[in-house]
Every structure is written in structure tokens, then in C-alpha cells.
PDB file of C-alpha atoms in Angstrom:
ATOM      1  CA  UNK A   1      -2.098 -13.973  13.968  1.00 97.00           C
ATOM      2  CA  UNK A   2       0.280 -11.848  12.138  1.00 98.00           C
ATOM      3  CA  UNK A   3       0.556  -9.511   8.961  1.00 98.00           C
ATOM      4  CA  UNK A   4       3.485  -8.421   7.238  1.00 98.00           C
ATOM      5  CA  UNK A   5       2.795  -4.968   5.693  1.00 98.00           C
ATOM      6  CA  UNK A   6       4.883  -3.451   3.271  1.00 98.00           C
ATOM      7  CA  UNK A   7       4.588  -0.585   0.649  1.00 98.00           C
ATOM      8  CA  UNK A   8       6.398   1.933  -1.658  1.00 98.00           C
ATOM      9  CA  UNK A   9       8.522  -0.533  -3.529  1.00 97.00           C
ATOM     10  CA  UNK A  10       8.730   1.641  -6.603  1.00 95.00           C
ATOM     11  CA  UNK A  11      10.057  -0.905  -9.154  1.00 94.00           C
ATOM     12  CA  UNK A  12      12.190   0.713 -11.925  1.00 86.00           C
ATOM     13  CA  UNK A  13      12.676  -0.085 -15.505  1.00 74.00           C
ATOM     14  CA  UNK A  14      16.046   0.557 -17.804  1.00 59.00           C
ATOM     15  CA  UNK A  15      14.525   3.732 -19.296  1.00 54.00           C
ATOM     16  CA  UNK A  16      17.685   4.487 -21.437  1.00 53.00           C
ATOM     17  CA  UNK A  17      16.721   1.095 -23.161  1.00 54.00           C
ATOM     18  CA  UNK A  18      13.012   2.304 -23.705  1.00 52.00           C
ATOM     19  CA  UNK A  19      11.374   4.419 -26.968  1.00 51.00           C
ATOM     20  CA  UNK A  20      11.107   8.199 -25.770  1.00 50.00           C
ATOM     21  CA  UNK A  21       7.691   8.343 -27.140  1.00 51.00           C
ATOM     22  CA  UNK A  22       5.398   5.777 -25.382  1.00 57.00           C
ATOM     23  CA  UNK A  23       7.007   7.306 -22.106  1.00 52.00           C
ATOM     24  CA  UNK A  24       4.690  10.149 -22.803  1.00 54.00           C
ATOM     25  CA  UNK A  25       5.393  13.957 -21.490  1.00 45.00           C
ATOM     26  CA  UNK A  26       4.669  13.422 -17.558  1.00 52.00           C
ATOM     27  CA  UNK A  27       7.166  10.607 -17.391  1.00 52.00           C
ATOM     28  CA  UNK A  28       9.637  12.935 -19.402  1.00 45.00           C
ATOM     29  CA  UNK A  29       9.208  15.539 -16.705  1.00 54.00           C
ATOM     30  CA  UNK A  30       9.574  13.106 -13.614  1.00 55.00           C
ATOM     31  CA  UNK A  31      12.631  11.451 -14.950  1.00 59.00           C
ATOM     32  CA  UNK A  32      14.576  14.575 -13.588  1.00 53.00           C
ATOM     33  CA  UNK A  33      13.677  13.329  -9.927  1.00 57.00           C
ATOM     34  CA  UNK A  34      14.891   9.641 -10.838  1.00 56.00           C
ATOM     35  CA  UNK A  35      18.004  10.976 -12.203  1.00 54.00           C
ATOM     36  CA  UNK A  36      18.312  12.787  -9.151  1.00 54.00           C
ATOM     37  CA  UNK A  37      18.731   9.890  -7.102  1.00 60.00           C
ATOM     38  CA  UNK A  38      16.029   8.008  -6.717  1.00 70.00           C
ATOM     39  CA  UNK A  39      17.244   5.354  -9.237  1.00 72.00           C
ATOM     40  CA  UNK A  40      20.120   4.540  -6.872  1.00 83.00           C
ATOM     41  CA  UNK A  41      17.924   4.414  -3.813  1.00 90.00           C
ATOM     42  CA  UNK A  42      15.538   1.783  -5.635  1.00 92.00           C
ATOM     43  CA  UNK A  43      18.413  -0.053  -7.479  1.00 91.00           C
ATOM     44  CA  UNK A  44      18.367  -3.044  -5.711  1.00 95.00           C
ATOM     45  CA  UNK A  45      14.285  -2.867  -5.254  1.00 96.00           C
ATOM     46  CA  UNK A  46      13.638  -6.510  -6.739  1.00 96.00           C
ATOM     47  CA  UNK A  47      15.744  -8.813  -4.377  1.00 97.00           C
ATOM     48  CA  UNK A  48      14.746  -6.480  -1.551  1.00 98.00           C
ATOM     49  CA  UNK A  49      10.959  -7.076  -1.900  1.00 98.00           C
ATOM     50  CA  UNK A  50      11.096 -10.711  -3.485  1.00 98.00           C
ATOM     51  CA  UNK A  51      13.513 -11.061   0.367  1.00 98.00           C
ATOM     52  CA  UNK A  52      10.196  -9.361   1.801  1.00 98.00           C
ATOM     53  CA  UNK A  53       7.856 -12.078  -0.005  1.00 98.00           C
ATOM     54  CA  UNK A  54       9.843 -14.667   0.988  1.00 98.00           C
ATOM     55  CA  UNK A  55       9.490 -13.708   4.748  1.00 98.00           C
ATOM     56  CA  UNK A  56       5.883 -13.465   4.518  1.00 98.00           C
ATOM     57  CA  UNK A  57       5.723 -17.539   3.311  1.00 97.00           C
ATOM     58  CA  UNK A  58       7.385 -18.335   6.639  1.00 96.00           C
ATOM     59  CA  UNK A  59       5.708 -20.022   9.551  1.00 95.00           C
ATOM     60  CA  UNK A  60       4.005 -17.833  11.630  1.00 95.00           C
ATOM     61  CA  UNK A  61       3.069 -15.143   9.138  1.00 98.00           C
ATOM     62  CA  UNK A  62      -0.231 -15.387   7.864  1.00 98.00           C
ATOM     63  CA  UNK A  63      -0.908 -12.867   5.338  1.00 98.00           C
ATOM     64  CA  UNK A  64       1.222  -9.991   3.376  1.00 98.00           C
ATOM     65  CA  UNK A  65      -0.455  -6.590   2.578  1.00 98.00           C
ATOM     66  CA  UNK A  66       1.361  -4.746   0.212  1.00 98.00           C
ATOM     67  CA  UNK A  67      -0.034  -0.380   0.281  1.00 98.00           C
ATOM     68  CA  UNK A  68       0.993   0.404  -3.392  1.00 97.00           C
ATOM     69  CA  UNK A  69       3.403   2.570  -5.548  1.00 97.00           C
ATOM     70  CA  UNK A  70       4.555  -1.342  -6.488  1.00 97.00           C
ATOM     71  CA  UNK A  71       6.123   0.335  -9.511  1.00 95.00           C
ATOM     72  CA  UNK A  72       7.724   4.036 -10.271  1.00 90.00           C
ATOM     73  CA  UNK A  73       5.857   5.235 -13.497  1.00 86.00           C
ATOM     74  CA  UNK A  74       3.247   2.496 -14.456  1.00 89.00           C
ATOM     75  CA  UNK A  75       5.022   0.821 -17.063  1.00 90.00           C
ATOM     76  CA  UNK A  76       4.600  -2.571 -18.141  1.00 91.00           C
ATOM     77  CA  UNK A  77       8.319  -3.639 -17.640  1.00 91.00           C
ATOM     78  CA  UNK A  78       7.790  -2.286 -13.785  1.00 94.00           C
ATOM     79  CA  UNK A  79       4.862  -4.283 -13.264  1.00 95.00           C
ATOM     80  CA  UNK A  80       6.268  -7.486 -15.077  1.00 96.00           C
ATOM     81  CA  UNK A  81       9.514  -6.816 -12.525  1.00 96.00           C
ATOM     82  CA  UNK A  82       7.111  -6.445  -9.454  1.00 97.00           C
ATOM     83  CA  UNK A  83       4.795  -9.413 -10.055  1.00 98.00           C
ATOM     84  CA  UNK A  84       8.025 -11.898 -10.471  1.00 97.00           C
ATOM     85  CA  UNK A  85       9.465 -10.512  -7.247  1.00 97.00           C
ATOM     86  CA  UNK A  86       6.754 -11.313  -5.461  1.00 98.00           C
ATOM     87  CA  UNK A  87       7.046 -15.160  -6.785  1.00 97.00           C
ATOM     88  CA  UNK A  88       4.427 -17.756  -6.272  1.00 97.00           C
ATOM     89  CA  UNK A  89       2.364 -15.000  -3.661  1.00 98.00           C
ATOM     90  CA  UNK A  90       1.246 -13.283  -7.127  1.00 97.00           C
ATOM     91  CA  UNK A  91      -1.081 -15.814  -7.559  1.00 96.00           C
ATOM     92  CA  UNK A  92      -1.982 -16.319  -3.941  1.00 97.00           C
ATOM     93  CA  UNK A  93      -5.049 -14.246  -2.698  1.00 97.00           C
ATOM     94  CA  UNK A  94      -5.545 -16.277   0.704  1.00 96.00           C
ATOM     95  CA  UNK A  95      -1.934 -15.284   1.485  1.00 98.00           C
ATOM     96  CA  UNK A  96      -1.207 -11.742  -0.267  1.00 98.00           C
ATOM     97  CA  UNK A  97      -3.277  -8.349  -0.869  1.00 98.00           C
ATOM     98  CA  UNK A  98      -2.064  -5.408  -3.168  1.00 98.00           C
ATOM     99  CA  UNK A  99      -3.768  -2.105  -3.720  1.00 98.00           C
ATOM    100  CA  UNK A 100      -2.948   0.548  -5.784  1.00 98.00           C
ATOM    101  CA  UNK A 101      -0.986   3.498  -5.241  1.00 97.00           C
ATOM    102  CA  UNK A 102      -0.272   7.110  -7.254  1.00 94.00           C
ATOM    103  CA  UNK A 103       2.568   5.844  -9.031  1.00 91.00           C
ATOM    104  CA  UNK A 104       0.485   2.844 -10.043  1.00 95.00           C
ATOM    105  CA  UNK A 105      -1.709   5.377 -11.844  1.00 92.00           C
ATOM    106  CA  UNK A 106       0.931   7.416 -13.237  1.00 80.00           C
ATOM    107  CA  UNK A 107      -0.334   8.548 -16.447  1.00 78.00           C
ATOM    108  CA  UNK A 108      -4.568   8.284 -17.720  1.00 78.00           C
ATOM    109  CA  UNK A 109      -3.111   5.611 -20.187  1.00 72.00           C
ATOM    110  CA  UNK A 110      -2.035   3.246 -17.282  1.00 71.00           C
ATOM    111  CA  UNK A 111      -5.260   3.809 -15.401  1.00 78.00           C
ATOM    112  CA  UNK A 112      -7.485   3.329 -18.503  1.00 82.00           C
ATOM    113  CA  UNK A 113      -6.476   0.091 -19.453  1.00 84.00           C
ATOM    114  CA  UNK A 114      -6.019  -1.300 -16.275  1.00 89.00           C
ATOM    115  CA  UNK A 115      -2.630  -2.375 -15.925  1.00 91.00           C
ATOM    116  CA  UNK A 116      -2.221  -2.439 -12.021  1.00 95.00           C
ATOM    117  CA  UNK A 117      -5.458  -4.580 -12.355  1.00 95.00           C
ATOM    118  CA  UNK A 118      -4.197  -6.791 -15.097  1.00 95.00           C
ATOM    119  CA  UNK A 119      -0.927  -7.598 -13.223  1.00 96.00           C
ATOM    120  CA  UNK A 120      -2.609  -8.302  -9.837  1.00 97.00           C
ATOM    121  CA  UNK A 121      -6.293  -8.496 -10.319  1.00 96.00           C
ATOM    122  CA  UNK A 122      -6.107 -11.932  -8.579  1.00 96.00           C
ATOM    123  CA  UNK A 123      -4.884  -9.942  -5.108  1.00 98.00           C
ATOM    124  CA  UNK A 124      -7.824  -7.936  -5.274  1.00 97.00           C
ATOM    125  CA  UNK A 125     -10.533 -10.332  -5.148  1.00 96.00           C
ATOM    126  CA  UNK A 126     -13.496  -9.756  -2.578  1.00 98.00           C
ATOM    127  CA  UNK A 127     -15.242 -12.219  -0.095  1.00 98.00           C
ATOM    128  CA  UNK A 128     -18.121 -10.094  -0.038  1.00 98.00           C
ATOM    129  CA  UNK A 129     -18.446  -8.530  -3.363  1.00 98.00           C
ATOM    130  CA  UNK A 130     -21.651  -6.742  -2.828  1.00 98.00           C
ATOM    131  CA  UNK A 131     -19.765  -3.924  -1.021  1.00 98.00           C
ATOM    132  CA  UNK A 132     -17.579  -2.892  -4.231  1.00 98.00           C
ATOM    133  CA  UNK A 133     -18.583   0.601  -5.381  1.00 98.00           C
ATOM    134  CA  UNK A 134     -15.717   1.870  -7.668  1.00 97.00           C
ATOM    135  CA  UNK A 135     -14.285  -1.305  -9.618  1.00 96.00           C
ATOM    136  CA  UNK A 136     -12.906  -3.614  -7.161  1.00 97.00           C
ATOM    137  CA  UNK A 137     -12.590  -1.385  -4.315  1.00 98.00           C
ATOM    138  CA  UNK A 138     -13.855  -1.701  -1.603  1.00 98.00           C
ATOM    139  CA  UNK A 139     -12.769  -5.457  -1.487  1.00 98.00           C
ATOM    140  CA  UNK A 140     -12.677  -8.042   1.686  1.00 98.00           C
ATOM    141  CA  UNK A 141     -10.521 -10.568   2.573  1.00 98.00           C
ATOM    142  CA  UNK A 142     -11.377 -12.638   5.258  1.00 98.00           C
ATOM    143  CA  UNK A 143      -8.007 -14.432   6.975  1.00 98.00           C
ATOM    144  CA  UNK A 144      -8.772 -16.818   9.007  1.00 96.00           C
ATOM    145  CA  UNK A 145     -11.302 -16.711  12.132  1.00 96.00           C
ATOM    146  CA  UNK A 146     -10.216 -13.744  13.635  1.00 97.00           C
ATOM    147  CA  UNK A 147      -9.208 -10.921  10.847  1.00 98.00           C
ATOM    148  CA  UNK A 148     -10.551  -9.464   7.608  1.00 98.00           C
ATOM    149  CA  UNK A 149      -8.171  -7.465   5.228  1.00 98.00           C
ATOM    150  CA  UNK A 150     -10.265  -4.187   3.326  1.00 99.00           C
ATOM    151  CA  UNK A 151      -8.544  -2.630   0.271  1.00 98.00           C
ATOM    152  CA  UNK A 152      -9.499   0.610  -1.002  1.00 98.00           C
ATOM    153  CA  UNK A 153      -7.911   2.752  -3.765  1.00 98.00           C
ATOM    154  CA  UNK A 154      -7.082   6.211  -3.070  1.00 98.00           C
ATOM    155  CA  UNK A 155      -4.603   6.355  -5.865  1.00 96.00           C
ATOM    156  CA  UNK A 156      -6.009   8.931  -8.832  1.00 92.00           C
ATOM    157  CA  UNK A 157      -4.203  10.083 -11.963  1.00 86.00           C
ATOM    158  CA  UNK A 158      -2.733  13.288 -11.179  1.00 77.00           C
ATOM    159  CA  UNK A 159      -3.321  16.475 -13.253  1.00 77.00           C
ATOM    160  CA  UNK A 160       0.299  17.334 -13.521  1.00 73.00           C
ATOM    161  CA  UNK A 161       3.181  15.403 -12.249  1.00 71.00           C
ATOM    162  CA  UNK A 162       4.205  16.211  -8.654  1.00 73.00           C
ATOM    163  CA  UNK A 163       0.656  16.607  -7.080  1.00 84.00           C
ATOM    164  CA  UNK A 164       0.486  13.543  -5.148  1.00 89.00           C
ATOM    165  CA  UNK A 165      -2.595  13.702  -2.946  1.00 95.00           C
ATOM    166  CA  UNK A 166      -5.377  11.013  -2.803  1.00 97.00           C
ATOM    167  CA  UNK A 167      -8.945  10.744  -2.012  1.00 97.00           C
ATOM    168  CA  UNK A 168     -11.005   7.656  -1.427  1.00 98.00           C
ATOM    169  CA  UNK A 169     -14.325   9.081  -2.113  1.00 98.00           C
ATOM    170  CA  UNK A 170     -17.968   9.266  -0.876  1.00 98.00           C
ATOM    171  CA  UNK A 171     -18.803   5.818  -2.803  1.00 98.00           C
ATOM    172  CA  UNK A 172     -15.828   3.636  -1.197  1.00 98.00           C
ATOM    173  CA  UNK A 173     -16.503   5.138   2.047  1.00 98.00           C
ATOM    174  CA  UNK A 174     -20.189   4.012   2.112  1.00 98.00           C
ATOM    175  CA  UNK A 175     -19.163   0.211   1.202  1.00 98.00           C
ATOM    176  CA  UNK A 176     -16.885   0.642   4.058  1.00 98.00           C
ATOM    177  CA  UNK A 177     -19.286   1.619   6.408  1.00 98.00           C
ATOM    178  CA  UNK A 178     -21.706  -1.532   5.445  1.00 98.00           C
ATOM    179  CA  UNK A 179     -18.465  -3.894   5.636  1.00 98.00           C
ATOM    180  CA  UNK A 180     -17.606  -2.800   9.201  1.00 98.00           C
ATOM    181  CA  UNK A 181     -21.209  -3.390  10.325  1.00 98.00           C
ATOM    182  CA  UNK A 182     -22.081  -6.458   8.640  1.00 98.00           C
ATOM    183  CA  UNK A 183     -22.393  -9.424  10.992  1.00 98.00           C
ATOM    184  CA  UNK A 184     -19.692 -11.976   9.123  1.00 97.00           C
ATOM    185  CA  UNK A 185     -17.102  -9.479  10.734  1.00 98.00           C
ATOM    186  CA  UNK A 186     -18.369  -9.518  14.222  1.00 97.00           C
ATOM    187  CA  UNK A 187     -15.423 -10.546  16.473  1.00 96.00           C
ATOM    188  CA  UNK A 188     -12.691  -9.905  13.576  1.00 98.00           C
ATOM    189  CA  UNK A 189      -9.719  -7.387  13.542  1.00 98.00           C
ATOM    190  CA  UNK A 190     -10.574  -5.050  10.430  1.00 98.00           C
ATOM    191  CA  UNK A 191      -7.268  -4.138   8.584  1.00 99.00           C
ATOM    192  CA  UNK A 192      -7.917  -1.291   5.831  1.00 99.00           C
ATOM    193  CA  UNK A 193      -5.008  -0.791   3.283  1.00 99.00           C
ATOM    194  CA  UNK A 194      -5.180   2.414   1.669  1.00 98.00           C
ATOM    195  CA  UNK A 195      -2.016   4.075   0.214  1.00 98.00           C
ATOM    196  CA  UNK A 196      -2.299   7.766   1.260  1.00 98.00           C
ATOM    197  CA  UNK A 197      -1.687   8.521   4.829  1.00 98.00           C
ATOM    198  CA  UNK A 198      -3.896   9.406   7.302  1.00 97.00           C
ATOM    199  CA  UNK A 199      -1.456  11.651   9.175  1.00 94.00           C
ATOM    200  CA  UNK A 200       1.893  12.066   9.081  1.00 97.00           C
ATOM    201  CA  UNK A 201       4.621  10.409  11.679  1.00 97.00           C
ATOM    202  CA  UNK A 202       4.293  13.897  13.770  1.00 96.00           C
ATOM    203  CA  UNK A 203       0.210  13.243  14.167  1.00 95.00           C
ATOM    204  CA  UNK A 204      -0.696  16.021  11.800  1.00 94.00           C
ATOM    205  CA  UNK A 205      -2.413  16.192   8.234  1.00 93.00           C
ATOM    206  CA  UNK A 206      -0.113  15.974   5.456  1.00 95.00           C
ATOM    207  CA  UNK A 207       0.076  19.026   3.072  1.00 92.00           C
ATOM    208  CA  UNK A 208      -2.613  19.696   0.512  1.00 91.00           C
ATOM    209  CA  UNK A 209      -0.525  18.423  -2.316  1.00 93.00           C
ATOM    210  CA  UNK A 210       0.885  15.088  -0.885  1.00 95.00           C
ATOM    211  CA  UNK A 211      -2.515  13.972   1.944  1.00 96.00           C
ATOM    212  CA  UNK A 212      -5.302  11.818   1.868  1.00 98.00           C
ATOM    213  CA  UNK A 213      -8.142  14.668   1.658  1.00 97.00           C
ATOM    214  CA  UNK A 214     -11.038  12.371   3.335  1.00 98.00           C
ATOM    215  CA  UNK A 215      -8.615  11.314   6.070  1.00 98.00           C
ATOM    216  CA  UNK A 216     -11.146  12.393   8.601  1.00 98.00           C
ATOM    217  CA  UNK A 217     -13.966  10.592   6.815  1.00 98.00           C
ATOM    218  CA  UNK A 218     -11.924   7.506   6.798  1.00 98.00           C
ATOM    219  CA  UNK A 219     -10.493   7.659  10.619  1.00 98.00           C
ATOM    220  CA  UNK A 220     -14.417   8.283  11.995  1.00 98.00           C
ATOM    221  CA  UNK A 221     -15.680   5.197  10.680  1.00 98.00           C
ATOM    222  CA  UNK A 222     -13.213   2.723  12.213  1.00 98.00           C
ATOM    223  CA  UNK A 223     -13.114   3.079  16.202  1.00 98.00           C
ATOM    224  CA  UNK A 224     -10.750   1.500  18.294  1.00 98.00           C
ATOM    225  CA  UNK A 225      -8.108  -1.161  18.693  1.00 98.00           C
ATOM    226  CA  UNK A 226     -10.044  -3.643  16.743  1.00 98.00           C
ATOM    227  CA  UNK A 227      -9.226  -1.822  13.669  1.00 98.00           C
ATOM    228  CA  UNK A 228      -6.165  -0.647  12.027  1.00 98.00           C
ATOM    229  CA  UNK A 229      -5.512   1.699   9.024  1.00 98.00           C
ATOM    230  CA  UNK A 230      -2.176   0.529   6.755  1.00 99.00           C
ATOM    231  CA  UNK A 231      -0.729   2.752   4.344  1.00 98.00           C
ATOM    232  CA  UNK A 232       2.592   4.231   2.643  1.00 98.00           C
ATOM    233  CA  UNK A 233       2.918   7.048   0.714  1.00 97.00           C
ATOM    234  CA  UNK A 234       5.460   8.428   3.200  1.00 98.00           C
ATOM    235  CA  UNK A 235       8.569   7.343   3.155  1.00 96.00           C
ATOM    236  CA  UNK A 236       8.989   6.809   6.931  1.00 96.00           C
ATOM    237  CA  UNK A 237       7.899   4.147   8.960  1.00 98.00           C
ATOM    238  CA  UNK A 238       5.743   4.902  12.141  1.00 98.00           C
ATOM    239  CA  UNK A 239       2.803   3.566  14.071  1.00 98.00           C
ATOM    240  CA  UNK A 240       0.186   5.623  16.090  1.00 98.00           C
ATOM    241  CA  UNK A 241      -1.630   3.278  18.252  1.00 98.00           C
ATOM    242  CA  UNK A 242      -5.190   3.543  18.672  1.00 98.00           C
ATOM    243  CA  UNK A 243      -7.639   5.425  20.838  1.00 97.00           C
ATOM    244  CA  UNK A 244     -11.338   5.121  21.261  1.00 97.00           C
ATOM    245  CA  UNK A 245     -12.146   7.253  18.546  1.00 97.00           C
ATOM    246  CA  UNK A 246      -9.640   6.039  15.828  1.00 97.00           C
ATOM    247  CA  UNK A 247      -7.883   3.082  14.521  1.00 98.00           C
ATOM    248  CA  UNK A 248      -4.154   2.234  15.009  1.00 98.00           C
ATOM    249  CA  UNK A 249      -2.178   3.487  12.110  1.00 98.00           C
ATOM    250  CA  UNK A 250       0.593   1.740  10.482  1.00 98.00           C
ATOM    251  CA  UNK A 251       2.754   3.802   7.979  1.00 98.00           C
ATOM    252  CA  UNK A 252       4.941   1.052   6.284  1.00 98.00           C
ATOM    253  CA  UNK A 253       7.535   3.807   5.054  1.00 97.00           C
ATOM    254  CA  UNK A 254       9.473   2.591   1.878  1.00 97.00           C
ATOM    255  CA  UNK A 255      10.057  -0.858   2.055  1.00 98.00           C
ATOM    256  CA  UNK A 256      12.802  -1.137  -0.275  1.00 98.00           C
ATOM    257  CA  UNK A 257      14.612   2.143  -0.693  1.00 96.00           C
ATOM    258  CA  UNK A 258      18.529   1.913   0.535  1.00 95.00           C
ATOM    259  CA  UNK A 259      19.250   2.774   4.149  1.00 95.00           C
ATOM    260  CA  UNK A 260      15.437   2.488   5.113  1.00 95.00           C
ATOM    261  CA  UNK A 261      14.501  -1.152   4.005  1.00 97.00           C
ATOM    262  CA  UNK A 262      12.106  -2.879   6.386  1.00 98.00           C
ATOM    263  CA  UNK A 263       8.405  -3.574   7.504  1.00 98.00           C
ATOM    264  CA  UNK A 264       5.731  -4.091  10.037  1.00 98.00           C
ATOM    265  CA  UNK A 265       4.485  -7.224  11.328  1.00 98.00           C
ATOM    266  CA  UNK A 266       1.223  -6.615  13.024  1.00 98.00           C
ATOM    267  CA  UNK A 267      -0.176  -8.894  15.400  1.00 98.00           C
ATOM    268  CA  UNK A 268      -3.692  -9.648  15.986  1.00 98.00           C
ATOM    269  CA  UNK A 269      -5.233 -11.717  18.960  1.00 98.00           C
ATOM    270  CA  UNK A 270      -9.198 -12.115  20.127  1.00 96.00           C
ATOM    271  CA  UNK A 271     -10.397  -9.869  17.414  1.00 97.00           C
ATOM    272  CA  UNK A 272      -8.011  -7.143  18.188  1.00 98.00           C
ATOM    273  CA  UNK A 273      -5.020  -5.347  16.325  1.00 98.00           C
ATOM    274  CA  UNK A 274      -2.631  -5.397  19.615  1.00 98.00           C
ATOM    275  CA  UNK A 275       0.570  -3.822  17.980  1.00 97.00           C
ATOM    276  CA  UNK A 276       3.182  -4.479  15.785  1.00 98.00           C
ATOM    277  CA  UNK A 277       7.305  -4.429  15.593  1.00 97.00           C
ATOM    278  CA  UNK A 278       9.573  -3.392  12.541  1.00 98.00           C
ATOM    279  CA  UNK A 279      11.263  -6.156  10.789  1.00 97.00           C
ATOM    280  CA  UNK A 280      14.209  -6.360   8.667  1.00 97.00           C
ATOM    281  CA  UNK A 281      13.878  -8.007   4.799  1.00 97.00           C
ATOM    282  CA  UNK A 282      15.775 -11.599   4.905  1.00 89.00           C
ATOM    283  CA  UNK A 283      16.940 -10.829   8.796  1.00 73.00           C
ATOM    284  CA  UNK A 284      13.897 -10.994  11.103  1.00 54.00           C
ATOM    285  CA  UNK A 285      12.754  -8.822  13.971  1.00 45.00           C
ATOM    286  CA  UNK A 286      14.661  -5.316  14.027  1.00 41.00           C
ATOM    287  CA  UNK A 287      15.445  -3.910  17.387  1.00 38.00           C
ATOM    288  CA  UNK A 288      13.254  -0.985  17.101  1.00 40.00           C
ATOM    289  CA  UNK A 289       9.863  -1.396  19.182  1.00 38.00           C
ATOM    290  CA  UNK A 290       6.599  -0.537  17.834  1.00 40.00           C
ATOM    291  CA  UNK A 291       5.905   3.463  17.396  1.00 38.00           C
ATOM    292  CA  UNK A 292       9.682   4.467  16.173  1.00 35.00           C
ATOM    293  CA  UNK A 293      10.571   5.681  13.212  1.00 33.00           C
ATOM    294  CA  UNK A 294      12.817   3.670  10.985  1.00 34.00           C
TER     295      UNK A 294
END
């Protein structure tokens, strides 16, 4: 089986055309980053994301996993654009899984009104709903006979812009512990999607204002090559192979950022995650072997 993993799409809106009041003070502050270069870097995100979605529908790809930050500021026009770019996959939970990133819950209002779930709730349905502990999470998607995809949420509304850390929380981790022991997953590879990175490309914990606070608790539940953690958040693409004590870790980077476009094709065979290779949107597999940074 083969899974396409992408992340950090960062759809942007025409902010100059939006009324300033509804944007809110958090977005006003963050606009400095947008005008400082991010707008140009993601100008072609809709087309790139649409190309990735089409790639995932090619023969030989079984499932698309998007690990968050589909939007830049959790605005309604950004969510609409992300859903449009997914095309038919937006209504195909058997072929596509999405989870939110910190940018998708950028303000208390966007989180409170469930804006992400309103657009992508169908792609967070669970085949084992008895393990859900915090809203939809963790959810489970059984894919074929050899794999399962688990979605977690580490995205929390930051107290102020600039704080981008995440945590999964005890409730979701307790649900995950039950999932990995469930006999219905016996013999299946388990791919766990979470937005924040368990560790960086250098194999170190990310800094306290950007990292995943309960990374070790997550990794300890997933020992060995049967498991993989798929994440985004850090805009570099890398792979840390599994050991006996911890899972594979695949960082998708930003799949739509100009000059860094790409994604992972992750292989599953015999109920194990056997590796992955990088690919470019619309151009097939890249030359870079697994484990190198894009």
C-alpha cells in the first residue's frame, strides 16, 4: 500500500479586500509576517495543492493524509479555497484524511464555531468511534487490510500570535493507547497524523514555543516499524526511520511553499511501514532518497 503525505498548505485570502474589523487583532499582528514574504511564498498554493490531490488519485496511491495548516489565518475564504483545491477528495473519507494545524484554529472564534470541522468534518470520520475522547479525536480510518490511519489534534488556540506550540493531551493519548491494542488493528501498520513535530530534522526536541509538548508520551505508545508518526509544522521535509523503541517519523514540510514543494509517498507492506520517498507535485517521484531534506 502507498500513502501520500502532505502538509502546511497555507491557503491565503485577499486580505486587502476583507473588512478590518472581523479580522481581529490577532490577524492584524500576524499580517506583518504575511507581508514580509509569506504571501509570495504561498501565492501558488491553490494550484499546487490541487496537483497534489490529483497525484493522490493516481493508480498505486491508496490514501492522502494532510497534517494540518490548510489555511493561513483560519478565515472562511481560506477554508473554501482549500476545500475547492481538494476537488472530489473533499467528499471521499475512504481516500483522504485531514487534521487541523495551529493556523486552522488561529483565533478563539474560528475554534469555537468549528470552522475546520464544518469544511472537513467528513474527512475526520472514525471507524472506531468508541475511542474518540476530545471531539472527533482520536479518529481511526481502516484502509484496506494492511493499514490504519489515526488522526490526533495537537492544535490549540495560542494565547497570543507567535506562540505555536502544541499538545495532544491525556484524553487523546488514552484513546490512542486503546486503539493500538485493539484486536481489530492486529497485523495492520498504523500511521498516526499529528500537526506538531515530535522532533526536528536533527532529531532534537523543537523549542518550547514551537514544539509538541507531549512528544515523548506519544512516541512511547508507538514502538517499532509497524508505526509511523506523520506531521507538519516545521517547513522542512525529513524522515527518521523507526527503531525498536519508537516509530518512523515523517515530516512533510510545507508541500506548497515556493521552492520547497513536495510530499512523501510512504510504503506499507506486510503490516509494516517499510519507508518512503519524496515526490514533486504533478511530476512523479523526486530523485531525493528517503531521509534527505527537501
